[in-house]
CSV table of C-alpha atoms and ligand atoms in Angstrom, one decimal:
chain,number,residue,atom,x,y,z
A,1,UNK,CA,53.1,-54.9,27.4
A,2,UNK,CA,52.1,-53.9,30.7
A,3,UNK,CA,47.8,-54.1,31.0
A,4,UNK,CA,45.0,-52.2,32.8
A,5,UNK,CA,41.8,-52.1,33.0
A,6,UNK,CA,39.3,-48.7,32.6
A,7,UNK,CA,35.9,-48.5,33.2
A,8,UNK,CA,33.8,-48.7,30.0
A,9,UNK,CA,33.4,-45.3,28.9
A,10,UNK,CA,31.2,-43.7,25.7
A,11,UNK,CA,34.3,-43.4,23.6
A,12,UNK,CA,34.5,-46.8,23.6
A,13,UNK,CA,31.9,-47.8,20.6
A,14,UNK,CA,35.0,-47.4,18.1
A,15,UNK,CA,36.7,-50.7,20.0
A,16,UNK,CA,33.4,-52.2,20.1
A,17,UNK,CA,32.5,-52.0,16.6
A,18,UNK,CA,36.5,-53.9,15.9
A,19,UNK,CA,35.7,-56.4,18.4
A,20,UNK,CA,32.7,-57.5,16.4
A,21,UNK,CA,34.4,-58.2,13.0
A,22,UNK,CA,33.9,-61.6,11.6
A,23,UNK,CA,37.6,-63.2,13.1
A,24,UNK,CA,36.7,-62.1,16.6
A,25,UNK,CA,32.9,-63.3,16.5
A,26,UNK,CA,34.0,-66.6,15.3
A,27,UNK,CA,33.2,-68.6,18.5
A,28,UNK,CA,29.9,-65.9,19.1
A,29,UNK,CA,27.5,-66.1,16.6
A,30,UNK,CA,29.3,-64.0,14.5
A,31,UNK,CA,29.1,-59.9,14.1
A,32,UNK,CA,26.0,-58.6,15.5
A,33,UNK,CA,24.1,-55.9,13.9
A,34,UNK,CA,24.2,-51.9,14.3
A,35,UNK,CA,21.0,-51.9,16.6
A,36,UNK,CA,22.3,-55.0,18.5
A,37,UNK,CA,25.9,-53.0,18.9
A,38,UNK,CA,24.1,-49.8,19.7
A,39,UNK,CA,21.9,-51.7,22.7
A,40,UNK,CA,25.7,-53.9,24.1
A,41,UNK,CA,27.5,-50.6,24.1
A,42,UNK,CA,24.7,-49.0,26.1
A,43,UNK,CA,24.4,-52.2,28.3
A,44,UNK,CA,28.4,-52.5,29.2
A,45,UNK,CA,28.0,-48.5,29.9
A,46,UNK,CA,24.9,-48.9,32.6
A,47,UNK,CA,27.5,-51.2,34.4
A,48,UNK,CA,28.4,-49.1,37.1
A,49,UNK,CA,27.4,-51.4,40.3
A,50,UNK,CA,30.7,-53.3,41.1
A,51,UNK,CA,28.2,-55.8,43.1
A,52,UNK,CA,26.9,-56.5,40.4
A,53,UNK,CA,29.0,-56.6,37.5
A,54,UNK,CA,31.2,-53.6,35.3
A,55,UNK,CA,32.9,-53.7,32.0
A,56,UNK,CA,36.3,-52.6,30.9
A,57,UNK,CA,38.5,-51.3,28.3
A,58,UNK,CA,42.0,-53.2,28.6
A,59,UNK,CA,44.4,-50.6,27.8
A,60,UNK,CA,47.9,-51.6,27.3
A,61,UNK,CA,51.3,-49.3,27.9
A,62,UNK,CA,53.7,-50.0,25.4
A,63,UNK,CA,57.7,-49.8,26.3
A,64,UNK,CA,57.2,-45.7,24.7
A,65,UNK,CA,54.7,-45.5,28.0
A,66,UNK,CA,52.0,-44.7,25.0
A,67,UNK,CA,48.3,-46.1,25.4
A,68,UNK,CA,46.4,-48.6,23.4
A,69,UNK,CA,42.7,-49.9,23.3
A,70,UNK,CA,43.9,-53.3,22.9
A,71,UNK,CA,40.7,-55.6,23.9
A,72,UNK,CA,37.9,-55.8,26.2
A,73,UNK,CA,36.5,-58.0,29.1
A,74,UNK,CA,34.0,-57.7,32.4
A,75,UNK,CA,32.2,-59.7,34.9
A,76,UNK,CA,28.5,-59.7,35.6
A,77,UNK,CA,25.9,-61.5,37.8
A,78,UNK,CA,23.6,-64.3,36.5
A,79,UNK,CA,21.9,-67.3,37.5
A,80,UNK,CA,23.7,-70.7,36.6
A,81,UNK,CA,22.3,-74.3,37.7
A,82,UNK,CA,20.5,-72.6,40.5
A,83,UNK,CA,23.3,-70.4,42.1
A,84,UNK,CA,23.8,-66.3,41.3
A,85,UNK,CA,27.5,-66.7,40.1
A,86,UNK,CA,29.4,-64.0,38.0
A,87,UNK,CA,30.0,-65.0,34.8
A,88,UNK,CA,33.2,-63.4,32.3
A,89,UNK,CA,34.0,-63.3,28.7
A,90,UNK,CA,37.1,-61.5,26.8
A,91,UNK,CA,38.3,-60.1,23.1
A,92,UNK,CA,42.2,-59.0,22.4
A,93,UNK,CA,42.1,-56.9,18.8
A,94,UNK,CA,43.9,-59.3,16.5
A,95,UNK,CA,47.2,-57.0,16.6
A,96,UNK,CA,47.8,-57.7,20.3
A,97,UNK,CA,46.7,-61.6,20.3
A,98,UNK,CA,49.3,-63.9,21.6
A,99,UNK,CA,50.8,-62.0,24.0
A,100,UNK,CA,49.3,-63.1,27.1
A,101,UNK,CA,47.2,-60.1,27.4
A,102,UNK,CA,43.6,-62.0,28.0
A,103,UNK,CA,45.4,-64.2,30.5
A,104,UNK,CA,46.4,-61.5,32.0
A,105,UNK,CA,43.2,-59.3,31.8
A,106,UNK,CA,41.0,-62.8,33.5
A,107,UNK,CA,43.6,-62.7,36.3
A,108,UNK,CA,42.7,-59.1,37.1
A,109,UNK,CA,39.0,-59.6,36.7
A,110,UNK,CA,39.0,-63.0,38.9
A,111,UNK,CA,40.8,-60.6,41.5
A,112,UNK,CA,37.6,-57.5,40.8
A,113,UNK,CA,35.3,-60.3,41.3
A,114,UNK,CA,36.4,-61.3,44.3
A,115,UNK,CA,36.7,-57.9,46.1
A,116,UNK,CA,32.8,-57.8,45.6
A,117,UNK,CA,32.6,-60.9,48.3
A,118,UNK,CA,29.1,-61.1,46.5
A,119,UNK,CA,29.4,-64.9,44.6
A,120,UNK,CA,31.4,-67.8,45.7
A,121,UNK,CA,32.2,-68.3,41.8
A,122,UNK,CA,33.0,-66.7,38.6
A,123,UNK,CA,32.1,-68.9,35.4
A,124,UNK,CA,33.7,-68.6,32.2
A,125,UNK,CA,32.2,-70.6,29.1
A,126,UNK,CA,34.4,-70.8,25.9
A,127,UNK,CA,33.0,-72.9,22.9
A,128,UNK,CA,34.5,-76.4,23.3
A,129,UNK,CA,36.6,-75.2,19.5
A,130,UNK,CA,37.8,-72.3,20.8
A,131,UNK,CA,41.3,-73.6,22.3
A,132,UNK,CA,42.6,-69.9,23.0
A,133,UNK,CA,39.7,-69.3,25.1
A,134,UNK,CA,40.0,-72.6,26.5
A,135,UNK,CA,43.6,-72.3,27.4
A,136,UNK,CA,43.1,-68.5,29.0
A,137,UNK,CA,41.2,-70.2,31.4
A,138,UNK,CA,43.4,-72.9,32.3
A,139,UNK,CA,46.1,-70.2,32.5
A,140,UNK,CA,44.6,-67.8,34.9
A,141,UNK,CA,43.6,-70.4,37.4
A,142,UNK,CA,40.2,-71.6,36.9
A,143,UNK,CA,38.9,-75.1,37.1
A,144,UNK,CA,37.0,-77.0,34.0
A,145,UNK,CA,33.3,-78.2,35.5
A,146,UNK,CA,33.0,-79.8,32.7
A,147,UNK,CA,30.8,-79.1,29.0
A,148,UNK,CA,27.4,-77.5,28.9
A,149,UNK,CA,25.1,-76.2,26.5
A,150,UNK,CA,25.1,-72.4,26.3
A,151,UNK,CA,23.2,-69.5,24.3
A,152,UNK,CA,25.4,-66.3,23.2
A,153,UNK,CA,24.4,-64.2,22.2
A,154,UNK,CA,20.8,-65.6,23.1
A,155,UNK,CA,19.2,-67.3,20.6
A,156,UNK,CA,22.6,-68.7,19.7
A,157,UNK,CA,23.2,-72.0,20.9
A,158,UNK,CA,26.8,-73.3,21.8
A,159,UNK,CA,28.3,-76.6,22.9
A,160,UNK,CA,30.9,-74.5,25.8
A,161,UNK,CA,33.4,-75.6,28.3
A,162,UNK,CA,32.0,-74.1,32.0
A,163,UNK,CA,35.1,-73.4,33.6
A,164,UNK,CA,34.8,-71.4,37.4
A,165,UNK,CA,37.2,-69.8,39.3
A,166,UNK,CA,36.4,-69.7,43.1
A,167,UNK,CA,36.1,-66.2,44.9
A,168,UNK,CA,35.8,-67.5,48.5
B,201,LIG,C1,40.6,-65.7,22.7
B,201,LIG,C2,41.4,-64.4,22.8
B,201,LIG,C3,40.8,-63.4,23.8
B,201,LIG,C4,42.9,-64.7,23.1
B,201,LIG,O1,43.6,-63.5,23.4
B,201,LIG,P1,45.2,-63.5,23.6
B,201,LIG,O2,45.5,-62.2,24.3
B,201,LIG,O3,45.8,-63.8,22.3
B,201,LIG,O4,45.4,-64.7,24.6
B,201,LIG,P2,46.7,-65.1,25.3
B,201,LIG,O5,47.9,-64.5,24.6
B,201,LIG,O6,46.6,-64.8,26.8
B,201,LIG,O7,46.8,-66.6,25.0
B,201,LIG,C5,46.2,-67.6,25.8
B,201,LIG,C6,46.7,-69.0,25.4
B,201,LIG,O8,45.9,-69.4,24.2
B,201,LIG,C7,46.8,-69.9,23.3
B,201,LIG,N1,46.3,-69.7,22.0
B,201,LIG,C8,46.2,-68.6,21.3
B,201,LIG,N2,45.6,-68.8,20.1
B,201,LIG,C9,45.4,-70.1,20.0
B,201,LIG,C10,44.9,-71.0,19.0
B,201,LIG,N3,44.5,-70.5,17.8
B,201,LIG,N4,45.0,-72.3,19.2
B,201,LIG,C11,45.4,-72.8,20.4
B,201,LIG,N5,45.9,-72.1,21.4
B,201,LIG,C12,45.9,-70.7,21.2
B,201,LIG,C13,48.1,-69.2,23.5
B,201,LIG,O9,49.2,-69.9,23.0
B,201,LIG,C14,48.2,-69.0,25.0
B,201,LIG,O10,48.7,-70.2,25.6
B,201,LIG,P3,50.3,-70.3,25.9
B,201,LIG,O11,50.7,-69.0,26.5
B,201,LIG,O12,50.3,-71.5,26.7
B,201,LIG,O13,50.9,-70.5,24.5
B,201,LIG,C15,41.4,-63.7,21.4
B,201,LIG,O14,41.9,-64.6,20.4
B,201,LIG,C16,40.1,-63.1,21.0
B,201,LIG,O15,39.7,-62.0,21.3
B,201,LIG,N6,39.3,-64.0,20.2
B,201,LIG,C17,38.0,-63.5,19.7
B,201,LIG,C18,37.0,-63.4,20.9
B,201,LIG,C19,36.8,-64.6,21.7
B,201,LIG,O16,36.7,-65.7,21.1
B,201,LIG,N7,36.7,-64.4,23.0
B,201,LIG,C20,36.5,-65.5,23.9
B,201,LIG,C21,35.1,-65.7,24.2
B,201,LIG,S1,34.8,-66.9,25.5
């Protein structure tokens, strides 16, 4: 399946609300409630500085040419061990999983990331059990720092992996 990404658009709180079922919150503090959906969706749509960071829909094209929500990912500015780096994070709907789509989809956004010439670095931090995670990162290139404690969503601690990928 052949993968893009779309700017997050208001139509998109239907993919939202599947990417918070139990299974894909696993390694995220689990699903989060309606408000805390309600105040993400509006978040990832006030994204529109590409300095700064933007979220996307991935939409796949499937051998028909038809078009599928099939997961989400984006990149974002944030302070880490006293740098501004951009940091990333990814969902594939179960139905699509194992296809090398969020490799894929962290390729493209290493490559957004990098057009901004903003931060030397873009961090990912899976949970240190979540080996898919783990292994996208590997995958599309970046480099493990090492583990680190982490909050997501905050309040939610979580023994991660920081992996980077440089931009320079
Ligand atoms: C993690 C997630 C994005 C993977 O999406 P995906 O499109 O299936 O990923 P890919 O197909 O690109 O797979 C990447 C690698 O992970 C491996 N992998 C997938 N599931 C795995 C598992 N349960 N255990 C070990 N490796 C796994 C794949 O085999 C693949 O490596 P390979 O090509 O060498 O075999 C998806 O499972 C998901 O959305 N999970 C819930 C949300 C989440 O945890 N996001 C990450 C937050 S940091």
């Amino acid at each position: 399946m052949e993968i893009r990404l779309e700017h997050w658009s208001d139509d998109d709180s239907a993919l939202l609300l599947r990417t918070n079922a139990p299974a894909m919150t696993e390694h995220l503090g689990g699903p989060e409630s309606p408000a805390k959906l309600a105040d993400r969706h509006a978040k990832y749509l006030a994204m529109t500085d590409p300095a700064e960071g933007l979220f996307f829909r991935i939409v796949g094209t499937g051998p028909d040419g038809a078009e599928v929500s099939v997961g989400s990912i984006g990149y974002w500015s944030r302070d880490w061990q006293g740098e501004r780096v951009y940091e990333s994070g990814w969902k594939v709907l179960p139905e699509y999983q194992g296809h090398g789509i969020a490799t894929a989809a962290a390729r493209l956004i290493i490559g957004r990331a990098r057009d901004q010439h903003r931060h030397a670095t873009l961090h990912a931090y899976p949970s240190l059990d979540n080996p898919a995670s783990n292994a996208i990162c590997r995958k599309a290139g970046f480099t493990l720092a090492g583990p680190c404690d982490f909050e997501f969503p905050p309040g939610n601690p979580l023994r991660c992996n920081d992996w980077y990928a440089d931009l320079t």
